[in-house]
XYZ file of C-alpha atoms in Angstrom:
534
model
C 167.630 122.229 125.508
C 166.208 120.679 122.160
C 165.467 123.882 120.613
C 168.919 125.024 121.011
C 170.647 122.274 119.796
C 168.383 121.126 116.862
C 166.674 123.416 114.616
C 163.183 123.650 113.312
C 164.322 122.220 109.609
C 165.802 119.310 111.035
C 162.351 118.038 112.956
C 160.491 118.400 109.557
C 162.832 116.520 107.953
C 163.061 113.889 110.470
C 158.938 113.760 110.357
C 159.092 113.109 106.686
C 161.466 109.989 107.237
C 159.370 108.782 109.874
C 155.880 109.109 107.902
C 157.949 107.275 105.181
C 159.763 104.508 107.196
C 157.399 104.032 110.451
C 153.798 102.069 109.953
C 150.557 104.185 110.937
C 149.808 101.616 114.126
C 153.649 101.971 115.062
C 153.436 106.171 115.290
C 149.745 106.130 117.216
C 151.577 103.789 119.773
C 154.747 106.135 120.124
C 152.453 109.061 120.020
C 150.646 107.640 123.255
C 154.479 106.782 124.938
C 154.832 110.613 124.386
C 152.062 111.535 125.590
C 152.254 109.402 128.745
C 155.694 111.415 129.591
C 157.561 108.039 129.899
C 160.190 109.537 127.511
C 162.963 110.444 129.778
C 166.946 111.586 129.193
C 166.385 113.183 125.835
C 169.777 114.440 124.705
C 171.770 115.253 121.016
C 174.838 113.104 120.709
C 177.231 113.913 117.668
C 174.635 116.647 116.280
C 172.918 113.756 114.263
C 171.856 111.348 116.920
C 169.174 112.051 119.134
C 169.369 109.655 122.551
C 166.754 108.828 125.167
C 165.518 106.494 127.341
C 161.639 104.926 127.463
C 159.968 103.170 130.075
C 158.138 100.541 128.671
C 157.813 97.045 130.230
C 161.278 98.124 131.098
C 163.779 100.974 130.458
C 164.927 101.025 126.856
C 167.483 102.934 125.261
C 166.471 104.898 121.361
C 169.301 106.173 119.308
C 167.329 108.226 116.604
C 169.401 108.722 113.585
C 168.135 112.604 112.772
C 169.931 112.019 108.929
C 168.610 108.598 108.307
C 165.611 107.278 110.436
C 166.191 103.867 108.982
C 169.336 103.518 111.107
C 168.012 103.951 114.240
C 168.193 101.600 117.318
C 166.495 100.726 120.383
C 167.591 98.059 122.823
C 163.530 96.568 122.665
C 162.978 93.082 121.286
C 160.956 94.632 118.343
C 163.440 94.206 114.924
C 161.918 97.163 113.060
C 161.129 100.957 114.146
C 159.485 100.713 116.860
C 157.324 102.603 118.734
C 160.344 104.042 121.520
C 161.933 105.691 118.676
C 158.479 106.913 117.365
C 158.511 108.319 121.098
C 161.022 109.683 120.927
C 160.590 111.373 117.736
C 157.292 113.588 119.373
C 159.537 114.419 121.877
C 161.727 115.952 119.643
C 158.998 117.270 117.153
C 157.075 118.452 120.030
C 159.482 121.331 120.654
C 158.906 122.488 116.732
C 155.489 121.707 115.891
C 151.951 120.145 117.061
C 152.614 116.768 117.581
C 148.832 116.015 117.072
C 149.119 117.282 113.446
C 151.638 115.454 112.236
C 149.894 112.531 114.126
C 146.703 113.085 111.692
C 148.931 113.481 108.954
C 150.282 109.820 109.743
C 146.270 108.308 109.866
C 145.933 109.532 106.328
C 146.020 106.764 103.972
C 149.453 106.789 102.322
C 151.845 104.751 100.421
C 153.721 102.195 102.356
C 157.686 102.674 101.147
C 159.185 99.013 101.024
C 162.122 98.507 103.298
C 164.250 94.590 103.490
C 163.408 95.193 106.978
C 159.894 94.735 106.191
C 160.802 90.829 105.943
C 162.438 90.431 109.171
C 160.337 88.400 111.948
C 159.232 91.614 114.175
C 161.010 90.117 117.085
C 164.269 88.882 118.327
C 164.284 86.929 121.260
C 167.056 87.651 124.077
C 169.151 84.847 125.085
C 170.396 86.455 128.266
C 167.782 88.224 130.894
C 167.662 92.044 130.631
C 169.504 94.402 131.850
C 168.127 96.197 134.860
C 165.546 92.858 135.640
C 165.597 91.427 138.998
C 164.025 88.917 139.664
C 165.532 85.815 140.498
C 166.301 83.046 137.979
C 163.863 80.377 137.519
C 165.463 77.125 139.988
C 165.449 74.190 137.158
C 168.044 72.397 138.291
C 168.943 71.877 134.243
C 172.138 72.727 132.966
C 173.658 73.508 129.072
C 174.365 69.851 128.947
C 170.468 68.883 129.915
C 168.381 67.155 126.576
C 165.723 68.434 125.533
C 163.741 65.434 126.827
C 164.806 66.892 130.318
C 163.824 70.791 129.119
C 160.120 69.480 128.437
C 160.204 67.443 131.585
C 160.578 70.947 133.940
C 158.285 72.563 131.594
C 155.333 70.364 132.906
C 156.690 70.575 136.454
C 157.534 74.275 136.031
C 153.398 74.633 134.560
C 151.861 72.248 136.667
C 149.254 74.940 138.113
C 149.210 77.479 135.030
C 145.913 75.916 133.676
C 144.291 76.845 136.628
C 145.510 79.885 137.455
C 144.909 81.009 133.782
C 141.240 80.216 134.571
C 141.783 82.075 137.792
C 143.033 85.354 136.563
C 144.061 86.655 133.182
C 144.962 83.520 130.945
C 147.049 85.592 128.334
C 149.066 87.145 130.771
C 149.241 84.051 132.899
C 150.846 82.030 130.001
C 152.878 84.851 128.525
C 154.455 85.572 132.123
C 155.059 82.149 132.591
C 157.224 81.621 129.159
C 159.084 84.545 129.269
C 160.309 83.461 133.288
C 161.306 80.383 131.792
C 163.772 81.764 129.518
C 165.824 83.126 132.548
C 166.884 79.430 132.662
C 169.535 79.722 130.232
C 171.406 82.747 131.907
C 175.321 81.560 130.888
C 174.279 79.292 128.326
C 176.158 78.974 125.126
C 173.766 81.320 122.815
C 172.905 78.662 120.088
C 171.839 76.348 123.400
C 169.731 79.064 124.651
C 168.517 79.491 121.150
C 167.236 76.032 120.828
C 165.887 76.175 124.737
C 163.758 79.385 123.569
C 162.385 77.537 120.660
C 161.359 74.730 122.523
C 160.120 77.035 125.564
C 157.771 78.956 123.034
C 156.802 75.613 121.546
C 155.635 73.932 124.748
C 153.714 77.246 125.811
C 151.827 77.003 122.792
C 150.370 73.650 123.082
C 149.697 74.426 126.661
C 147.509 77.266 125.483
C 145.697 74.862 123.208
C 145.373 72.513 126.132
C 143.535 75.769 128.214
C 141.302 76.220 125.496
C 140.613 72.537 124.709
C 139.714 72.026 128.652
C 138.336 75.413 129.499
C 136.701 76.661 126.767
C 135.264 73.907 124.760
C 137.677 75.256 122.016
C 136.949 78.707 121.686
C 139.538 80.778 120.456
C 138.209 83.994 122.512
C 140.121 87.574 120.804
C 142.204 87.516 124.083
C 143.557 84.269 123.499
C 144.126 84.550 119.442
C 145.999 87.452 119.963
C 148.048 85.583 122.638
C 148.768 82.651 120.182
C 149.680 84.692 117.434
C 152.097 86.680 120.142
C 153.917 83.603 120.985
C 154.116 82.802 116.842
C 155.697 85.644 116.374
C 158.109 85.380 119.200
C 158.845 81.473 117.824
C 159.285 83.211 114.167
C 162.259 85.372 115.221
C 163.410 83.090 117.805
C 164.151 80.362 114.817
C 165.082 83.020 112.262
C 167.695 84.480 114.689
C 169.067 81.469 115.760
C 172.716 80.279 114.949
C 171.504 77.120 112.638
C 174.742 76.071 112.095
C 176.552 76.182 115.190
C 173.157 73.851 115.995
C 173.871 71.121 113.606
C 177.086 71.057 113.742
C 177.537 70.923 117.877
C 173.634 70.068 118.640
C 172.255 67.547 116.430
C 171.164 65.280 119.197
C 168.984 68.307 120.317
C 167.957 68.447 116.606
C 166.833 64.773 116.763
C 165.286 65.242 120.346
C 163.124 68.267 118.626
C 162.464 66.046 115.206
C 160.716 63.800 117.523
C 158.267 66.010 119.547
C 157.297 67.740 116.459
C 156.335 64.652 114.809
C 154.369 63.728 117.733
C 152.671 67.351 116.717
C 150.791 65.604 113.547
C 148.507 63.982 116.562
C 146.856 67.127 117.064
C 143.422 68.640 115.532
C 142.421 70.933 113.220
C 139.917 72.653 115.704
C 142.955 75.075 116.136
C 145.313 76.207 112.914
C 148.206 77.627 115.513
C 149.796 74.241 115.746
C 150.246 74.277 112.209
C 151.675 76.864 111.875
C 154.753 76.304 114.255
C 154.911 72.998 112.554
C 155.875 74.260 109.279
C 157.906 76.742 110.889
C 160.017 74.239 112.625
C 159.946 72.360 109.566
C 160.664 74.932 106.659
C 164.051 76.852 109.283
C 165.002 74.338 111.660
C 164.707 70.401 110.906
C 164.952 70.853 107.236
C 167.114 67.796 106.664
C 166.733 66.009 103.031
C 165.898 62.852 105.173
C 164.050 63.612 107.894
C 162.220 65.688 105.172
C 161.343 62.631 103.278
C 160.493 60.691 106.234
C 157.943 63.015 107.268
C 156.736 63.101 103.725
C 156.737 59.131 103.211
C 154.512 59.289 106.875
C 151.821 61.027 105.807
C 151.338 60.055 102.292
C 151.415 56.529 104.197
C 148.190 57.674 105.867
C 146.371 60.053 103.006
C 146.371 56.497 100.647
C 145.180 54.307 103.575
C 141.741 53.032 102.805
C 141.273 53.348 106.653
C 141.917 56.759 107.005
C 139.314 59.384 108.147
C 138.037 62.093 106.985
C 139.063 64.164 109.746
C 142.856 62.615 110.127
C 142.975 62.901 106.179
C 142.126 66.240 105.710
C 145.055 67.285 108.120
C 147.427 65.058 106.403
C 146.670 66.475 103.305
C 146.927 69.669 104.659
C 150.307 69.333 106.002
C 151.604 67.277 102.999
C 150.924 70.538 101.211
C 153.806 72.376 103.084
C 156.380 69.814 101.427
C 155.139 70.544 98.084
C 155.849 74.509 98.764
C 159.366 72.700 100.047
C 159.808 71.141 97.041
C 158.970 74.681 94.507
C 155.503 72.550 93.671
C 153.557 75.316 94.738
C 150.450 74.442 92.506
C 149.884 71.258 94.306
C 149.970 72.824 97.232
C 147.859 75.661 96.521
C 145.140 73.461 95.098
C 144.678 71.638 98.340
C 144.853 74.838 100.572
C 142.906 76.894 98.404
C 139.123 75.415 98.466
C 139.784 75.326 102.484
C 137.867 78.530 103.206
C 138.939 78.906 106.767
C 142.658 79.272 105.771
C 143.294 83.068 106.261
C 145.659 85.247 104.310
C 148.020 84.881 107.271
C 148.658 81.020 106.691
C 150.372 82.126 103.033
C 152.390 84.873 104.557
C 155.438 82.826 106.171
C 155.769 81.528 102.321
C 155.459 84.774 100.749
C 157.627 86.867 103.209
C 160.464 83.670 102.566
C 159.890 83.977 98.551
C 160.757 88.045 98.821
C 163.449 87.397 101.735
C 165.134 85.594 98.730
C 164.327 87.678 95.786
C 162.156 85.268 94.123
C 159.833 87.735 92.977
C 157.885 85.785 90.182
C 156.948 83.467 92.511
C 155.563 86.273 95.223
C 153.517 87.442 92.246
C 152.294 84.370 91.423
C 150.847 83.752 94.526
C 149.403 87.106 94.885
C 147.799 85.833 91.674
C 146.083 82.802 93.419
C 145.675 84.507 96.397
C 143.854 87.831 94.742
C 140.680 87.376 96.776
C 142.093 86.187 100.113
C 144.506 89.821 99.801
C 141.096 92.077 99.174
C 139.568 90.740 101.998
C 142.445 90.886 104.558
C 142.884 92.687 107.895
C 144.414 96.008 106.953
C 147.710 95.149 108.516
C 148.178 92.075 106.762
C 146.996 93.887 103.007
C 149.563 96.909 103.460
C 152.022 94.507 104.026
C 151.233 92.152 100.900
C 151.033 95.300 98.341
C 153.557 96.755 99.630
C 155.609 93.906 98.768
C 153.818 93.581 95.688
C 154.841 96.948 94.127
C 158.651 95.839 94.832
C 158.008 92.904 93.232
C 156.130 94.366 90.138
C 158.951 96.668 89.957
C 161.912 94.029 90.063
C 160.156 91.800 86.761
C 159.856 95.115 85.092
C 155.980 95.303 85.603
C 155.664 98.677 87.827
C 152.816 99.939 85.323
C 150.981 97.839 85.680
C 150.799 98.359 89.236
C 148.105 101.020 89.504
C 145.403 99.299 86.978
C 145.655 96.121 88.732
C 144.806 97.745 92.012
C 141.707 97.013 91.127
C 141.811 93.086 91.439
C 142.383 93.767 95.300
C 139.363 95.464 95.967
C 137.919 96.336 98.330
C 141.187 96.082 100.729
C 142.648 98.563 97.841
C 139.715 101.165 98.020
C 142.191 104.010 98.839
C 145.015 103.167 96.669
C 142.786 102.339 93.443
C 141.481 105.779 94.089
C 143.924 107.346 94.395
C 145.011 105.935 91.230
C 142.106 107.013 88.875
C 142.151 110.269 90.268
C 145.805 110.782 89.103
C 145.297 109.044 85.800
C 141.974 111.488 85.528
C 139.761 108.242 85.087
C 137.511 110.354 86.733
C 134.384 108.318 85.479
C 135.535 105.293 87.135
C 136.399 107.195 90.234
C 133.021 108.410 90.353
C 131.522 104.665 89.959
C 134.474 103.260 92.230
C 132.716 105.784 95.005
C 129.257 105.156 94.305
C 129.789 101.751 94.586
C 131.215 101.627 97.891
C 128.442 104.476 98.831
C 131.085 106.658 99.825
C 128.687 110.157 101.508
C 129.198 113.098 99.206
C 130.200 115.280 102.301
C 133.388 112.988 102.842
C 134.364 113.445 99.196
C 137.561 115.633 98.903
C 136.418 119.194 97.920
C 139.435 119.621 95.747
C 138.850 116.785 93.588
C 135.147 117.337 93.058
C 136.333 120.714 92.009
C 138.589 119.634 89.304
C 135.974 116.384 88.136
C 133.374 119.513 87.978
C 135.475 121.578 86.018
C 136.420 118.952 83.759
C 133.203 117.359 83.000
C 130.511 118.393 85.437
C 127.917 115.733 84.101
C 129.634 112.953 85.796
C 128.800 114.316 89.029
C 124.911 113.835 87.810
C 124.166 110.296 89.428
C 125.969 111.002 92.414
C 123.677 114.119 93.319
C 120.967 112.193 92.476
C 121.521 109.090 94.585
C 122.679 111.304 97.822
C 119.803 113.329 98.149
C 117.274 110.230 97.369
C 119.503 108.522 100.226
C 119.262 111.864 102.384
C 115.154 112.331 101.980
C 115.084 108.137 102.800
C 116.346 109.281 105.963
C 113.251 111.136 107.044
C 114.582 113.640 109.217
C 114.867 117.580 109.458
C 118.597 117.460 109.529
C 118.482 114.988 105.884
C 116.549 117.605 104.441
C 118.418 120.378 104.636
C 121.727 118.675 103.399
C 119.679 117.278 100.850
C 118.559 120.804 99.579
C 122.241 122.592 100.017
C 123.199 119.352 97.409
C 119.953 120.451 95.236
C 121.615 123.607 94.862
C 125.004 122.739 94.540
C 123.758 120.455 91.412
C 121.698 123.033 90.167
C 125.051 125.212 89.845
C 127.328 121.919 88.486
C 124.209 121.647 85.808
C 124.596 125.073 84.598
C 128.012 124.929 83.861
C 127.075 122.513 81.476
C 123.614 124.641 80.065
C 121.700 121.869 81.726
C 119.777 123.518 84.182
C 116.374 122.874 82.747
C 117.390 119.075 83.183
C 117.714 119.752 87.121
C 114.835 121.870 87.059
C 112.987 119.079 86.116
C 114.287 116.757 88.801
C 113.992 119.096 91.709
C 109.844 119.378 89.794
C 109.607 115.681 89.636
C 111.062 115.075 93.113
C 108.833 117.200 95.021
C 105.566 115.788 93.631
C 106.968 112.124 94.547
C 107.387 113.786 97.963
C 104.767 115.863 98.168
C 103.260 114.179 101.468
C 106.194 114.665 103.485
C 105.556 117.925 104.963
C 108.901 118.989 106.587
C 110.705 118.199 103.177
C 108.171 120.586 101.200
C 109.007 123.667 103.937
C 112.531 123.250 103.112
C 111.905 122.872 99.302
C 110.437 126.398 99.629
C 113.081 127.757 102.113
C 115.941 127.382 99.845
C 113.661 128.482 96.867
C 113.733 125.294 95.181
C 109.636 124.767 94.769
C 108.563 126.320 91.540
């Protein structure tokens, strides 16, 4: 059906879009959707929109824009392009070409293309159940007109057993099934209502899930568990940046006052877990930001950071938390000089800022914190560092400064290994590509063959140190195999030496390297094998 409506032209160009627009982890998940044939009702609509439905945790429905990806929709939670339309895509592709080459193609490190969309929270929240779920509504007996004092009321009678059935079977998905049944609560709600009941849901959820791991685990944060905390961030980060803030204030502001109060109460907690935090200044920076309920909090915990009575502990979070009132206020350095010497602050506790500063085009200050935050970026989790430079570049490019761009790749080492490479091998600083590889012991065989033809060709003596360290490295490795690439590298620098009418030099090395080696037997046989032992 495909192949007669769509042509072979069309998939490429699509594919091109995608490897442009989609993230790398984004197309490996699609590419498994596709390959677990839950991509069903494929159909052309319009001869530019290709439909189809994916079974996921539920049925979803893609619209894949075939002129511009970017424009394409699925009914999923996810804000960006997710991985039903990168589904869909193979299914289309599929009929064309090998899906599994254009799916290596996509691991190859590549230039992220900025996107606004990059800046929206990944997920929006639905304030109405699904379509096609059924299962019953959770009985709360709470109504539209119920305070929030009443919502967090049926949340502890709703969760009075989930701590121990978490410890009885899977604790993520215990928690995680238990907030999203929740939110069936507020089926005929007015939205912003539901909005505020889904904030407050994903708020109480998370402080249960520090309770489990205060009580159960002696606070360890086990992977399982992080990545569950970080889900339920993400879900409170689009659930706030979705929601209808003014309808809130101007028909909720009791709510608003109910919610000021429990987060308040939040300042009780401790610092054995950061995810607190950062809901806090979520709440704080979106939702409650009211001049005087801003200075309140503010006058509170400077109140406690200058009392003499004050403990280490308790002042160390206040300071901490004062810190996100300074960012408030555009007094960034104040704030970054108290976050900064705490080394267990991640690069993730700086995006929410940064993603905010580009969300509103100040760019100056993104780069300035990239500035502070230079180290903190080069060590990152590769998710996390695509997303920062990415952003970078666009910001580099908006103050004028996109020259600049490749040459300071190198302050972001050694997250920017690929892209700093890339970079001097374009700019044929092919000495410092060299060094850039030696120093991160990159294996000779993994070195493109196409560059190492053009570096040889242009100056074949820079190659010299490389050959040298590999085949010490190889002969270290005291094996039969190691010895035989180590010889096919002998001879392939004996030939890069006599372009340059060097080749007594190498003689001399191969000379010198068998008599250091002279005792290990197997080495010497394959010395004389490829005719290297004069």
């Amino acid at each position: 059906m495909l192949q007669r409506e769509l042509t072979r032209e069309q998939a490429i160009a699509v594919a091109e879009q995608v490897l442009q627009h989609v993230e790398g982890t984004i197309i490996e998940r699609g590419y498994s959707y596709f390959s677990d044939g839950v991509v069903f009702n494929t159909r052309v609509e319009n001869n530019r929109t290709l439909c189809s439905d994916v079974q996921g945790s539920q049925v979803y429905h893609v619209r894949l824009d075939l002129e511009e990806v970017q424009g394409s929709s699925c009914t999923c939670p996810y804000t960006r392009l997710c991985k039903h339309i990168a589904a869909t895509f193979f299914q289309m592709y599929s009929v064309f070409e090998n899906p599994r080459h254009f799916l290596g193609k996509a691991q190859q490190p590549r230039r992220a293309t900025f996107s606004p969309a990059m800046l929206i929270p990944n997920y929006r929240p639905a304030v109405s159940p699904p379509q096609g779920n059924e299962s019953a509504p959770v009985q709360s007996g709470l109504t539209a007109a119920s305070s929030v004092h009443d919502w967090w009321a049926f949340f502890e009678s709703w969760t009075r057993n989930l701590l121990s059935a978490m410890e009885s079977f899977r604790a993520s998905s215990e928690i995680f099934s238990s907030y999203q049944n929740v939110l069936s609560v507020t089926a005929g709600w007015p939205t912003e209502r539901a909005q505020l009941f889904h904030i407050h849901a994903n708020l109480f959820h998370l402080q249960k899930l520090q309770q489990y791991v205060q009580t159960y685990r002696q606070s360890h944060w086990y992977p399982d568990l992080a990545q569950t905390a970080e889900r339920l961030l993400e879900q409170l980060e689009g659930a706030i940046y979705f929601s209808d803030r003014q309808a809130l204030w101007s028909k909720h502001r009791l709510a608003l006052e109910e919610t000021l109060t429990i987060i308040r109460r939040w300042k009780e907690n401790d610092l054995s877990s950061l995810y607190w935090v950062y809901a806090y200044r979520l709440v704080w920076w979106s939702l409650l930001d009211a001049p005087e309920w801003i200075e309140q909090e503010k006058a509170e915990l400077d109140e406690t950071i200058a009392s003499p009575n004050t403990s280490e502990a308790v002042l160390e979070k206040a300071r901490l938390l004062r810190a996100h009132f300074s960012v408030m206020d555009r007094q960034d350095d104040l704030a970054l000089a108290v976050w900064m010497p705490m080394r267990r602050l991640p690069l993730a506790f700086y995006l929410p800022y940064m993603k905010a500063f580009a969300r509103e085009a100040q760019w100056q200050r993104f780069l300035d914190w990239t500035t502070a935050l230079t180290g903190r970026i080069g060590q990152a989790e590769a998710q996390q560092y695509r997303f920062v430079l990415t952003v970078w570049r666009e910001a580099m490019k908006q103050v004028g400064r996109e020259a600049e761009c490749g040459a300071m790749l190198k302050t972001f080492l050694p997250s920017s290994y690929p892209e700093y490479a890339l970079y001097l091998y374009e700019e044929k600083q092919f000495k410092s590509w060299i060094d850039l590889q030696m120093s991160f012991r990159v294996p000779f065989a993994d070195l493109s063959a196409v560059q190492l033809k053009e570096i040889e060709e242009a100056d074949p003596a820079l190659l010299y140190p490389y050959y040298v360290r590999e085949v010490n490295r190889l002969i270290r490795e005291r094996n039969r195999t190691a010895y035989k690439e180590a010889i096919k590298l002998l001879k392939r620098g004996r030939a890069t030496y006599a372009k340059a009418d060097q080749e007594a030099d190498w003689e001399r090395f191969v000379d010198r390297l068998s008599a250091k080696h002279n005792r290990l037997r197997a080495f010497q046989e394959e010395l004389r094998r490829g005719n290297l032992n004069l």
